[in-house]
PDB file of C-alpha atoms in Angstrom:
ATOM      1  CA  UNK A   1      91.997 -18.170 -27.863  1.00 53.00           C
ATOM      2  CA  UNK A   2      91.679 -14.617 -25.990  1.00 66.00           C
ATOM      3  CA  UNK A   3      94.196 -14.369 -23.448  1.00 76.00           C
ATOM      4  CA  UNK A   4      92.650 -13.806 -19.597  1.00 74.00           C
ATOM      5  CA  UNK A   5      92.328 -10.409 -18.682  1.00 83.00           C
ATOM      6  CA  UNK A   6      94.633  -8.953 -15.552  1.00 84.00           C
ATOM      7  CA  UNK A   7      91.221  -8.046 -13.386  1.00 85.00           C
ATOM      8  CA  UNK A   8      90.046 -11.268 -14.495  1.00 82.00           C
ATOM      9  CA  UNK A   9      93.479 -13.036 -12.944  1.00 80.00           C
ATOM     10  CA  UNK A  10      93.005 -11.017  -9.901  1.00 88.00           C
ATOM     11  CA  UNK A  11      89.680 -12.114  -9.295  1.00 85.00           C
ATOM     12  CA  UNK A  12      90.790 -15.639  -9.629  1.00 79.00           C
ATOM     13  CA  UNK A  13      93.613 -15.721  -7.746  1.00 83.00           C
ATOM     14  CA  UNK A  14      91.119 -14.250  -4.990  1.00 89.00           C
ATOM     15  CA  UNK A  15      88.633 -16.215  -4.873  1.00 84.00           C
ATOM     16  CA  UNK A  16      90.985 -19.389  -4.891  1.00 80.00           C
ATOM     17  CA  UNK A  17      92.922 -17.804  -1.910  1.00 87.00           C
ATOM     18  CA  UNK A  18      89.470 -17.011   0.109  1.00 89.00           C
ATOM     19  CA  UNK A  19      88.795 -20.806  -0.930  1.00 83.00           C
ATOM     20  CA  UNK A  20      92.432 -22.503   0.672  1.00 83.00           C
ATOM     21  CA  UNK A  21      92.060 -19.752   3.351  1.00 89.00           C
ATOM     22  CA  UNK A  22      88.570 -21.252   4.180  1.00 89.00           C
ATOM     23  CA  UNK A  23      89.539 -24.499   4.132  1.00 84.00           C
ATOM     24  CA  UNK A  24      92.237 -24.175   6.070  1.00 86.00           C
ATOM     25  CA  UNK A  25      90.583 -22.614   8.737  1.00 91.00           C
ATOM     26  CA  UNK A  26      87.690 -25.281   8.810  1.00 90.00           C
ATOM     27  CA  UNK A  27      90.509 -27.826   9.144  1.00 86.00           C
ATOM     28  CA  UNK A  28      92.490 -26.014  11.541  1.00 89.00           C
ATOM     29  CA  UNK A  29      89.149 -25.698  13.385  1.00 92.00           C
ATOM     30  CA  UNK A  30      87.922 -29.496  13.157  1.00 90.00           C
ATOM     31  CA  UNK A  31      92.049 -30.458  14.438  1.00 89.00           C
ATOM     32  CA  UNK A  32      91.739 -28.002  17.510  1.00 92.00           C
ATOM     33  CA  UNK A  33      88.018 -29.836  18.063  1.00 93.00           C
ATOM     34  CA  UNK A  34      89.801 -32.985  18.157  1.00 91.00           C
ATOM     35  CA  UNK A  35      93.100 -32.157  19.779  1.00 92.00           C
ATOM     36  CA  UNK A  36      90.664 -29.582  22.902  1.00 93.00           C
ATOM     37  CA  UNK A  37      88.388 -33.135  23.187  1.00 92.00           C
ATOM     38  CA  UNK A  38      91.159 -35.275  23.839  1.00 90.00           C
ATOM     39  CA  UNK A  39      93.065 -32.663  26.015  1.00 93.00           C
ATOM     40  CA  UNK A  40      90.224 -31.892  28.586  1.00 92.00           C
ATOM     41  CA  UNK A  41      87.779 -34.685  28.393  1.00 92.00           C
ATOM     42  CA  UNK A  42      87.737 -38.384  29.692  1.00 91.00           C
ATOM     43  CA  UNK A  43      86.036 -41.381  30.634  1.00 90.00           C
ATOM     44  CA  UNK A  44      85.082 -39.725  34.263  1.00 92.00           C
ATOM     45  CA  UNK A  45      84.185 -36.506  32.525  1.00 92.00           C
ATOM     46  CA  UNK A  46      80.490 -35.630  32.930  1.00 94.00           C
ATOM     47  CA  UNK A  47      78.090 -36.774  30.055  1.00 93.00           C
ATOM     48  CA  UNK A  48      77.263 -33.321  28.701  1.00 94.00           C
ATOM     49  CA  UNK A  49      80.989 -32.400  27.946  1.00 94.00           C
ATOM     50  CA  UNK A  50      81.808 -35.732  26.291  1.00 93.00           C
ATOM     51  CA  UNK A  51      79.008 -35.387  24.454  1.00 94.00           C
ATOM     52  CA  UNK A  52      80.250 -31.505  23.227  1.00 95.00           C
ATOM     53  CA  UNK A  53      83.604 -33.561  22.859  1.00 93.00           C
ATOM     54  CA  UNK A  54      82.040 -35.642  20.215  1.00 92.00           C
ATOM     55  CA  UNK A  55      79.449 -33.174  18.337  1.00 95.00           C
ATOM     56  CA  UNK A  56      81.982 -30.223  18.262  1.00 95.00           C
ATOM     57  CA  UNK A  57      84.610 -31.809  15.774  1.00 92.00           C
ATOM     58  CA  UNK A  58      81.600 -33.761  14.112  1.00 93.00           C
ATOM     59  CA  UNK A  59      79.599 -29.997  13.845  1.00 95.00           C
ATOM     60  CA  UNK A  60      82.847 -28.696  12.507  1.00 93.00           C
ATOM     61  CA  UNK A  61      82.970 -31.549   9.774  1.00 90.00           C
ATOM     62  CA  UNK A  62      79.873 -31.054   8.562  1.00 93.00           C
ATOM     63  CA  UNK A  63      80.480 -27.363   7.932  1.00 93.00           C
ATOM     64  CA  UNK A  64      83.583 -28.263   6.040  1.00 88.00           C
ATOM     65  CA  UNK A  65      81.923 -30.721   3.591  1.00 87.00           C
ATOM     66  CA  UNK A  66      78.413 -28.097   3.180  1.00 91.00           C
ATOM     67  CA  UNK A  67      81.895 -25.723   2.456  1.00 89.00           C
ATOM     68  CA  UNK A  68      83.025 -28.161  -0.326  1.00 86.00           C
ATOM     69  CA  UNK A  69      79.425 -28.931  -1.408  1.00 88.00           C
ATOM     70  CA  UNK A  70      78.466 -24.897  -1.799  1.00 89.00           C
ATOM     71  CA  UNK A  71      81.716 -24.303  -3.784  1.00 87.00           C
ATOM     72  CA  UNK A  72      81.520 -27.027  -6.325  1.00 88.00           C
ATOM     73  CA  UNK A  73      77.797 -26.146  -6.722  1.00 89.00           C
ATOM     74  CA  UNK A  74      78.788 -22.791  -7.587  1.00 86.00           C
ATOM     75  CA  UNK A  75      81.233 -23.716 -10.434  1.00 87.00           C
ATOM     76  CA  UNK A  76      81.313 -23.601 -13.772  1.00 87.00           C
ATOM     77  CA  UNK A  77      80.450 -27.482 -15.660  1.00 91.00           C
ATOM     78  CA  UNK A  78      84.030 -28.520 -16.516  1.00 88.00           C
ATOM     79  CA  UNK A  79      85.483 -27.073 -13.252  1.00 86.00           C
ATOM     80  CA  UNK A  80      82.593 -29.473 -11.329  1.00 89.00           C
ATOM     81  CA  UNK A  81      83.716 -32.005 -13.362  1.00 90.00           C
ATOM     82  CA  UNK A  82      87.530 -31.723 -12.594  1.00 88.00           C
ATOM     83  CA  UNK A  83      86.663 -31.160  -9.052  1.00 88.00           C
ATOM     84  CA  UNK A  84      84.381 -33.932  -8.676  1.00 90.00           C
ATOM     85  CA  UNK A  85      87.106 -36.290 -10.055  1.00 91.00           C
ATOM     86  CA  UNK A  86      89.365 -34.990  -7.754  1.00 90.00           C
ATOM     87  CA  UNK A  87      87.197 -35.991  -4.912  1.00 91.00           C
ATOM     88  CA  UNK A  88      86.807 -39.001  -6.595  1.00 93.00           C
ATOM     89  CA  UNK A  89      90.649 -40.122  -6.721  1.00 94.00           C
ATOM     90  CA  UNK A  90      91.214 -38.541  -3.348  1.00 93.00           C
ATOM     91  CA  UNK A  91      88.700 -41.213  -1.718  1.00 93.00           C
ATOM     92  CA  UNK A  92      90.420 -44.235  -3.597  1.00 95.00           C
ATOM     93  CA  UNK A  93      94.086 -42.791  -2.440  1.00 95.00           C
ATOM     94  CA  UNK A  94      92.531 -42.222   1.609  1.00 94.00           C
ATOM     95  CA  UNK A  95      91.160 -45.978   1.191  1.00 94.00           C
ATOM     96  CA  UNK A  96      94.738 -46.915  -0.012  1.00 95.00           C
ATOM     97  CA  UNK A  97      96.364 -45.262   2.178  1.00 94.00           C
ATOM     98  CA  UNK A  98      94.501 -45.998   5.449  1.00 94.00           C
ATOM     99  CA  UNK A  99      94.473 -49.580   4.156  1.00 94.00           C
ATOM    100  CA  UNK A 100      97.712 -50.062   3.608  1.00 95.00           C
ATOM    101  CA  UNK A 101      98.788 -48.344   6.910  1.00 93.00           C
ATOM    102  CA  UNK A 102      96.413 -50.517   8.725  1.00 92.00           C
ATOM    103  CA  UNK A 103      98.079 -53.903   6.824  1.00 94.00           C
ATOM    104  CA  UNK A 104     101.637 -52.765   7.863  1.00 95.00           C
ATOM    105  CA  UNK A 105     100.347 -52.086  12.218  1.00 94.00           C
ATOM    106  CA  UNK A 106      98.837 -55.527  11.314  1.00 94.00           C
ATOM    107  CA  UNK A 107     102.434 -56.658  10.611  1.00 94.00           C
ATOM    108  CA  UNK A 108     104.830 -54.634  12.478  1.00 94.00           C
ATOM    109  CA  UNK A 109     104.680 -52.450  15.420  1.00 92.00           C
ATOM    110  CA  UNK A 110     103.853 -49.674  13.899  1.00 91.00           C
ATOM    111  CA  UNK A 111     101.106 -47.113  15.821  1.00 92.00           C
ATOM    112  CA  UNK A 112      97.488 -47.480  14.481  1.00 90.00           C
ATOM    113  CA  UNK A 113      96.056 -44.431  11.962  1.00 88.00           C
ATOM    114  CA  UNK A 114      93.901 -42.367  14.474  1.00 88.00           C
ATOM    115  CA  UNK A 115      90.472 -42.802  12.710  1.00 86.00           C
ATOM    116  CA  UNK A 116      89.362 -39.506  13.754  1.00 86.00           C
ATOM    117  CA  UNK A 117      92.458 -37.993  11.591  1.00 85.00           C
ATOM    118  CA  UNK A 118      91.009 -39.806   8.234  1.00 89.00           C
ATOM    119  CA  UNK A 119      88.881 -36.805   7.294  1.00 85.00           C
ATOM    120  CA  UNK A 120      91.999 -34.014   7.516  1.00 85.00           C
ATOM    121  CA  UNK A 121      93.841 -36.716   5.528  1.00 88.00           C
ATOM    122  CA  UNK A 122      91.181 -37.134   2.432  1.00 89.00           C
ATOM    123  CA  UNK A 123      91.231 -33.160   2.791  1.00 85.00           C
ATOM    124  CA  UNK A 124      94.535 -33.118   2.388  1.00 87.00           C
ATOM    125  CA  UNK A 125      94.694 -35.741  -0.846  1.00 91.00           C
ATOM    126  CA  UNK A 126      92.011 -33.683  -2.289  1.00 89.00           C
ATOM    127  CA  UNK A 127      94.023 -30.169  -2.328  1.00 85.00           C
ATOM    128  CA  UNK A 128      96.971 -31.846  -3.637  1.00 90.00           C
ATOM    129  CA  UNK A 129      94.981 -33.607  -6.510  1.00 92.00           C
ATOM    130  CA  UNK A 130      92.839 -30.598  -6.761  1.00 86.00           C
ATOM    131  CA  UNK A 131      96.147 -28.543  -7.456  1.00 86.00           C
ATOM    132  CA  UNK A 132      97.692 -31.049 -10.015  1.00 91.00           C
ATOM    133  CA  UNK A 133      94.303 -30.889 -12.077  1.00 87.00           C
ATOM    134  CA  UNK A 134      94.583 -27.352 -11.852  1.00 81.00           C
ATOM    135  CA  UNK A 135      98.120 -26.970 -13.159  1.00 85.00           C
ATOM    136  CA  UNK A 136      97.103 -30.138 -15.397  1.00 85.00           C
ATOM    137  CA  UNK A 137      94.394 -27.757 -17.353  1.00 76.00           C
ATOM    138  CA  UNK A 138      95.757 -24.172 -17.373  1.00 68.00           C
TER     139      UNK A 138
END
């Protein structure tokens, strides 16, 4: 096996930094969305900014996952593969976990999961999962 070249480690060290760097600014961007809608806007607020309220963090998401969809397009076969399993397990572990945390407010008095935070959360699963493959098949 031919050992990886040190312009060829450079590049992909890069271009997985612009990748977290991206993604953290998407979900950075879709929190402040969120967090500026539930700051400013009400039930008495006029229709037009609840309405930006609701589109703006939904606009945001939608960038983030044609973000995800463009960079696993553009990868090789057996990094789609590990990436789409990745995506994979995180949705099973988000369904666990938001099931499981809705069981124990169920039970307890516990504060419900805000739904809006589900989609940070898979994100989240993902890049750990994501990283474990990746130091899984070095």
């Amino acid at each position: 096996m031919e050992s990886e070249s040190q312009a060829s480690i450079t590049k992909r060290r890069t271009r997985a930094l612009r990748q977290f760097g991206a993604e953290f600014v998407l979900a950075g961007a879709f929190v402040a969305a969120v967090l500026w809608g539930h700051e400013t806007v009400d039930h008495n607020s006029p229709a037009y900014l609840r309405g930006i309220a609701i589109l703006l963090p939904v606009f945001v998401l939608t960038l983030w996952w044609f973000f995800y969809s463009a960079h696993i397009k553009g990868l090789e076969e057996f990094k789609q593969t590990v990436a789409t399993r990745s995506i994979a397990i995180a949705c099973a572990a988000t369904l666990w976990v938001t099931t499981a945390w809705g069981l124990v407010t169920i039970y307890t008095d516990a504060q419900a999961l805000p739904l809006v935070m589900v989609a940070p959360l898979a994100s989240l699963i993902y890049m750990i999962i994501r990283a474990i493959f990746a130091l899984r098949y070095r």
